[in-house]
Amino acid sequence: MLVLFTDTDTDITPKEAEEFGYKLISMPYSIDSKTTYPYVDFDEFKAHEFYEMLRKGVLPNTSAISREKYIAYFEPHFAAGNDILYVHFSRAMSATFDAMDQAVELLKEKYPDRKFYEIDTKGITIGSLNILKEIGDMFKAEKNIEDVLKWAETEVDKFAVYFFADDLKFFKHSGRVSGIAGTMGTLLGVRPIIYMDKDGKMVSIGKEKGREKAIEKLLYYVNELGENVTDHRVIIAHADAPELAQRLAELLVERYGDKLRLEITNVNPTAGSHCGPNTVGVSFHAKHR
């Protein structure tokens, strides 16, 4: 038997994880030295309450999980004679995968007949969510692991994510986006446009003045790079900015019609600790990232 894993940095909820058959690894964030594990320390993410704290000046931190935690997640399934596929957020964004590699190496020594597969989505939040839902669909259609791994070789790089941030202090605090300081400076009202590159890193590629212009720029990238857009999910994520997300959704439906497979979700709190409130982004199937 093959057991599927993903993590909370992909924006998936426990309900969705259950629907697609994924076990969920919780990626933590910390506020005032108190560490919180999403969907372990709470059942439901209350996005408005979380992002209101950030608006009032809270700057959360995030951290990697330990080798021992990975062992606790994986070993029961190896011990039961199962193999594992972990579809996860970008390796390039966290040292947590060093701990994971150590855990898997130890477990393979103990369970030499077991197999561990991974698919690096080279993304985070909705970029990862889009990919893991496609993979979930494949397993529902009874595809085998070889088919899924072969699909991922080319298709992972064809799910694009473009988004804008509303307040640069969160990214400056986390240091996760390259090019943001030199490109943005301290211009008032400027929204950096950021994307996930082919190496799984967040890169600032431009700027727009005002939220409406930033939303229009996201639509521009969908139009310019989109490939078979309506054959795949288009997922919008927002950090407690439902009106902005709805505006982008309306523009997408105007462009692609009601057949668009459109979903809207919240940015998870761990990733949201880096981007801050009022961030809005879109993930879609593209010619390239």
Short mmCIF file of C-alpha atoms in Angstrom, two decimals:
data_model
loop_
_atom_site.label_atom_id
_atom_site.label_comp_id
_atom_site.label_asym_id
_atom_site.label_seq_id
_atom_site.Cartn_x
_atom_site.Cartn_y
_atom_site.Cartn_z
CA MET A 1 0.00 0.00 0.00
CA LEU A 2 1.13 3.56 -0.78
CA VAL A 3 0.46 6.25 1.85
CA LEU A 4 0.26 9.87 0.66
CA PHE A 5 1.64 12.76 2.69
CA THR A 6 1.60 16.51 2.23
CA ASP A 7 2.07 19.46 4.58
CA THR A 8 0.18 22.47 5.86
CA ASP A 9 2.39 24.90 3.89
CA THR A 10 0.46 23.79 0.79
CA ASP A 11 -2.75 25.52 1.97
CA ILE A 12 -4.61 22.22 2.08
CA THR A 13 -7.17 21.88 4.85
CA PRO A 14 -7.72 18.66 6.84
CA LYS A 15 -11.04 18.15 5.05
CA GLU A 16 -9.40 18.41 1.63
CA ALA A 17 -6.50 16.22 2.74
CA GLU A 18 -8.96 13.52 3.75
CA GLU A 19 -10.83 13.89 0.46
CA PHE A 20 -7.66 13.25 -1.56
CA GLY A 21 -6.20 10.68 0.83
CA TYR A 22 -3.28 12.70 2.21
CA LYS A 23 -1.80 12.50 5.70
CA LEU A 24 -0.95 16.01 6.88
CA ILE A 25 2.40 17.19 8.28
CA SER A 26 2.06 20.37 10.35
CA MET A 27 4.57 23.17 9.68
CA PRO A 28 4.85 25.53 12.68
CA TYR A 29 5.00 29.25 13.27
CA SER A 30 5.89 31.13 16.45
CA ILE A 31 4.56 34.31 18.07
CA ASP A 32 6.20 35.63 21.24
CA SER A 33 8.15 32.38 21.65
CA LYS A 34 4.96 30.31 21.52
CA THR A 35 5.07 27.76 18.72
CA THR A 36 1.82 26.72 17.04
CA TYR A 37 1.31 23.67 14.83
CA PRO A 38 -1.58 24.22 12.37
CA TYR A 39 -4.39 21.66 12.62
CA VAL A 40 -2.67 20.10 15.63
CA ASP A 41 -3.02 22.98 18.08
CA PHE A 42 -6.27 24.11 16.46
CA ASP A 43 -8.92 22.45 14.31
CA GLU A 44 -9.86 25.40 12.12
CA PHE A 45 -7.66 28.21 10.86
CA LYS A 46 -9.32 31.51 11.77
CA ALA A 47 -7.68 33.60 9.08
CA HIS A 48 -9.18 36.97 9.98
CA GLU A 49 -8.06 36.73 13.60
CA PHE A 50 -4.55 35.68 12.60
CA TYR A 51 -4.03 38.41 10.02
CA GLU A 52 -5.53 41.04 12.30
CA MET A 53 -2.73 40.26 14.76
CA LEU A 54 -0.22 40.87 11.99
CA ARG A 55 -1.89 44.14 11.05
CA LYS A 56 -1.47 45.26 14.65
CA GLY A 57 2.28 44.72 14.55
CA VAL A 58 2.93 41.04 15.26
CA LEU A 59 5.84 39.58 13.27
CA PRO A 60 5.72 35.77 13.47
CA ASN A 61 8.67 33.49 12.89
CA THR A 62 8.75 30.06 11.32
CA SER A 63 11.00 27.09 11.94
CA ALA A 64 11.88 23.67 10.60
CA ILE A 65 10.51 20.56 12.23
CA SER A 66 12.90 18.03 13.72
CA ARG A 67 14.16 14.70 12.44
CA GLU A 68 12.28 13.05 15.29
CA LYS A 69 8.97 14.57 14.20
CA TYR A 70 9.43 13.22 10.68
CA ILE A 71 10.20 9.80 12.12
CA ALA A 72 7.01 9.99 14.19
CA TYR A 73 5.00 10.79 11.05
CA PHE A 74 6.57 8.17 8.78
CA GLU A 75 7.61 5.19 10.91
CA PRO A 76 4.15 3.82 11.74
CA HIS A 77 3.47 3.42 8.02
CA PHE A 78 6.82 1.79 7.27
CA ALA A 79 6.28 -0.51 10.25
CA ALA A 80 2.89 -1.49 8.81
CA GLY A 81 4.55 -2.49 5.54
CA ASN A 82 3.50 0.57 3.53
CA ASP A 83 5.47 2.80 1.18
CA ILE A 84 5.21 6.61 1.27
CA LEU A 85 4.85 9.41 -1.27
CA TYR A 86 5.32 12.89 0.16
CA VAL A 87 4.19 15.80 -2.06
CA HIS A 88 5.69 18.82 -0.35
CA PHE A 89 6.40 22.51 -0.59
CA SER A 90 9.67 23.75 -2.09
CA ARG A 91 12.92 22.32 -0.79
CA ALA A 92 14.58 25.60 -1.71
CA MET A 93 12.53 27.45 0.91
CA SER A 94 13.33 25.57 4.10
CA ALA A 95 16.02 23.63 5.93
CA THR A 96 13.29 21.32 7.22
CA PHE A 97 14.04 18.90 4.38
CA ASP A 98 17.54 18.28 5.73
CA ALA A 99 15.87 16.88 8.84
CA MET A 100 13.47 14.90 6.66
CA ASP A 101 16.35 13.38 4.68
CA GLN A 102 18.03 12.30 7.91
CA ALA A 103 14.80 10.73 9.15
CA VAL A 104 14.22 8.83 5.91
CA GLU A 105 17.80 7.56 5.86
CA LEU A 106 17.45 6.19 9.38
CA LEU A 107 14.09 4.62 8.60
CA LYS A 108 15.38 2.95 5.44
CA GLU A 109 18.12 1.32 7.49
CA LYS A 110 15.47 -0.04 9.84
CA TYR A 111 12.97 -0.92 7.08
CA PRO A 112 15.12 -1.74 4.03
CA ASP A 113 12.23 -3.11 1.98
CA ARG A 114 10.19 0.07 2.22
CA LYS A 115 10.21 2.82 -0.40
CA PHE A 116 10.01 6.56 0.10
CA TYR A 117 9.06 8.76 -2.82
CA GLU A 118 8.86 12.53 -2.86
CA ILE A 119 7.62 15.16 -5.26
CA ASP A 120 8.98 18.64 -4.74
CA THR A 121 6.29 21.02 -5.98
CA LYS A 122 8.90 23.82 -6.14
CA GLY A 123 6.18 26.00 -4.71
CA ILE A 124 4.30 26.89 -1.59
CA THR A 125 0.66 27.63 -0.75
CA ILE A 126 -1.56 27.41 -3.85
CA GLY A 127 1.23 26.42 -6.24
CA SER A 128 1.73 23.30 -4.19
CA LEU A 129 -1.99 22.89 -3.64
CA ASN A 130 -2.73 22.85 -7.35
CA ILE A 131 -0.13 20.16 -7.97
CA LEU A 132 -1.06 17.91 -5.07
CA LYS A 133 -4.74 18.04 -6.04
CA GLU A 134 -3.84 16.95 -9.58
CA ILE A 135 -1.80 14.11 -8.10
CA GLY A 136 -4.72 13.25 -5.84
CA ASP A 137 -6.96 13.10 -8.91
CA MET A 138 -4.51 10.72 -10.57
CA PHE A 139 -4.58 8.31 -7.66
CA LYS A 140 -8.38 8.50 -7.57
CA ALA A 141 -8.23 7.43 -11.23
CA GLU A 142 -6.08 4.48 -10.12
CA LYS A 143 -2.83 5.66 -11.70
CA ASN A 144 0.27 3.98 -10.27
CA ILE A 145 3.23 5.64 -8.63
CA GLU A 146 5.39 5.32 -11.74
CA ASP A 147 2.78 7.22 -13.79
CA VAL A 148 2.59 9.96 -11.17
CA LEU A 149 6.36 10.39 -10.89
CA LYS A 150 6.66 10.54 -14.69
CA TRP A 151 3.90 13.17 -14.84
CA ALA A 152 5.66 15.25 -12.19
CA GLU A 153 8.91 15.37 -14.17
CA THR A 154 7.39 17.84 -16.62
CA GLU A 155 4.14 19.05 -15.09
CA VAL A 156 5.48 20.44 -11.80
CA ASP A 157 7.23 23.18 -13.78
CA LYS A 158 3.99 24.02 -15.60
CA PHE A 159 2.05 25.22 -12.57
CA ALA A 160 2.75 28.91 -12.15
CA VAL A 161 2.14 31.13 -9.13
CA TYR A 162 2.06 34.93 -9.25
CA PHE A 163 1.09 37.13 -6.33
CA PHE A 164 1.53 40.54 -4.80
CA ALA A 165 2.35 41.57 -1.25
CA ASP A 166 0.76 44.51 0.51
CA ASP A 167 3.34 45.27 3.21
CA LEU A 168 7.02 44.64 2.58
CA LYS A 169 7.99 44.41 6.24
CA PHE A 170 6.95 40.75 6.43
CA PHE A 171 9.12 39.68 3.52
CA LYS A 172 11.97 41.85 4.74
CA HIS A 173 11.65 40.16 8.13
CA SER A 174 11.74 36.67 6.62
CA GLY A 175 14.27 37.33 3.86
CA ARG A 176 12.50 34.80 1.62
CA VAL A 177 12.20 36.89 -1.59
CA SER A 178 15.19 37.73 -3.75
CA GLY A 179 15.34 41.14 -5.41
CA ILE A 180 12.72 42.73 -3.22
CA ALA A 181 14.82 45.38 -1.47
CA GLY A 182 16.54 46.75 -4.56
CA THR A 183 13.41 46.67 -6.67
CA MET A 184 10.95 48.14 -4.22
CA GLY A 185 12.85 50.57 -2.06
CA THR A 186 10.45 52.35 0.26
CA LEU A 187 7.92 53.59 -2.28
CA LEU A 188 4.54 54.17 -0.70
CA GLY A 189 1.69 52.14 -2.14
CA VAL A 190 3.88 49.96 -4.35
CA ARG A 191 2.98 46.28 -4.51
CA PRO A 192 5.80 43.95 -5.54
CA ILE A 193 4.81 41.26 -8.04
CA ILE A 194 6.39 37.98 -7.03
CA TYR A 195 6.51 34.55 -8.63
CA MET A 196 7.85 31.07 -7.86
CA ASP A 197 10.71 30.33 -10.24
CA LYS A 198 11.78 26.98 -11.70
CA ASP A 199 14.13 26.44 -8.76
CA GLY A 200 11.33 26.79 -6.23
CA LYS A 201 12.33 30.23 -4.99
CA MET A 202 10.26 33.41 -4.63
CA VAL A 203 11.53 36.18 -6.90
CA SER A 204 10.31 39.76 -7.20
CA ILE A 205 9.87 40.55 -10.89
CA GLY A 206 8.14 43.92 -10.91
CA LYS A 207 5.92 46.37 -9.12
CA GLU A 208 2.56 48.03 -9.49
CA LYS A 209 1.13 51.11 -7.84
CA GLY A 210 -2.07 50.22 -6.03
CA ARG A 211 -4.01 47.02 -5.52
CA GLU A 212 -6.18 47.27 -8.63
CA LYS A 213 -3.13 47.54 -10.89
CA ALA A 214 -1.54 44.64 -9.05
CA ILE A 215 -4.65 42.49 -9.59
CA GLU A 216 -4.66 43.38 -13.28
CA LYS A 217 -1.02 42.33 -13.49
CA LEU A 218 -1.84 38.92 -12.09
CA LEU A 219 -4.51 38.54 -14.77
CA TYR A 220 -1.95 39.59 -17.38
CA TYR A 221 0.35 36.73 -16.39
CA VAL A 222 -2.47 34.20 -16.55
CA ASN A 223 -3.32 35.44 -20.05
CA GLU A 224 0.29 35.54 -21.24
CA LEU A 225 1.54 32.26 -19.78
CA GLY A 226 -1.59 30.18 -19.43
CA GLU A 227 -1.76 26.81 -21.17
CA ASN A 228 -4.98 24.79 -21.22
CA VAL A 229 -6.12 27.01 -18.37
CA THR A 230 -9.69 25.73 -18.20
CA ASP A 231 -8.56 22.07 -18.19
CA HIS A 232 -6.98 22.55 -14.77
CA ARG A 233 -7.81 24.26 -11.51
CA VAL A 234 -7.16 27.96 -11.17
CA ILE A 235 -6.67 28.67 -7.48
CA ILE A 236 -6.70 32.09 -5.85
CA ALA A 237 -5.28 32.55 -2.37
CA HIS A 238 -5.59 35.58 -0.15
CA ALA A 239 -4.36 36.62 3.28
CA ASP A 240 -7.62 37.95 4.72
CA ALA A 241 -8.42 39.97 1.60
CA PRO A 242 -11.65 38.37 0.32
CA GLU A 243 -12.75 41.44 -1.65
CA LEU A 244 -9.47 41.53 -3.57
CA ALA A 245 -9.64 37.80 -4.22
CA GLN A 246 -13.20 38.15 -5.47
CA ARG A 247 -12.18 40.98 -7.80
CA LEU A 248 -9.49 38.78 -9.35
CA ALA A 249 -11.99 35.93 -9.62
CA GLU A 250 -14.45 38.15 -11.48
CA LEU A 251 -11.78 39.20 -13.97
CA LEU A 252 -10.78 35.58 -14.55
CA VAL A 253 -14.38 34.49 -15.14
CA GLU A 254 -14.87 37.40 -17.56
CA ARG A 255 -11.84 36.18 -19.49
CA TYR A 256 -12.34 32.40 -19.36
CA GLY A 257 -16.04 31.94 -18.72
CA ASP A 258 -18.06 29.86 -16.30
CA LYS A 259 -16.24 26.66 -17.27
CA LEU A 260 -13.23 27.88 -15.32
CA ARG A 261 -12.38 25.47 -12.47
CA LEU A 262 -11.92 28.29 -9.99
CA GLU A 263 -11.19 27.88 -6.29
CA ILE A 264 -10.49 30.50 -3.61
CA THR A 265 -8.70 29.72 -0.36
CA ASN A 266 -6.82 31.30 2.55
CA VAL A 267 -3.05 31.54 2.73
CA ASN A 268 -2.03 29.24 5.57
CA PRO A 269 -0.62 30.93 8.71
CA THR A 270 2.94 29.62 8.33
CA ALA A 271 3.34 30.97 4.82
CA GLY A 272 1.25 33.98 5.79
CA SER A 273 3.85 34.83 8.40
CA HIS A 274 6.18 35.65 5.51
CA CYS A 275 3.84 37.47 3.14
CA GLY A 276 1.59 39.31 5.60
CA PRO A 277 -2.07 40.37 5.31
CA ASN A 278 -3.77 41.47 2.07
CA THR A 279 -1.53 39.31 -0.09
CA VAL A 280 -3.34 37.90 -3.13
CA GLY A 281 -2.08 35.32 -5.60
CA VAL A 282 -3.14 32.97 -8.38
CA SER A 283 -1.94 29.54 -9.49
CA PHE A 284 -2.66 28.20 -12.98
CA HIS A 285 -1.42 25.74 -15.59
CA ALA A 286 1.17 27.49 -17.74
CA LYS A 287 3.57 27.08 -20.64
CA HIS A 288 6.28 27.69 -18.08
CA ARG A 289 6.64 29.46 -14.76
#
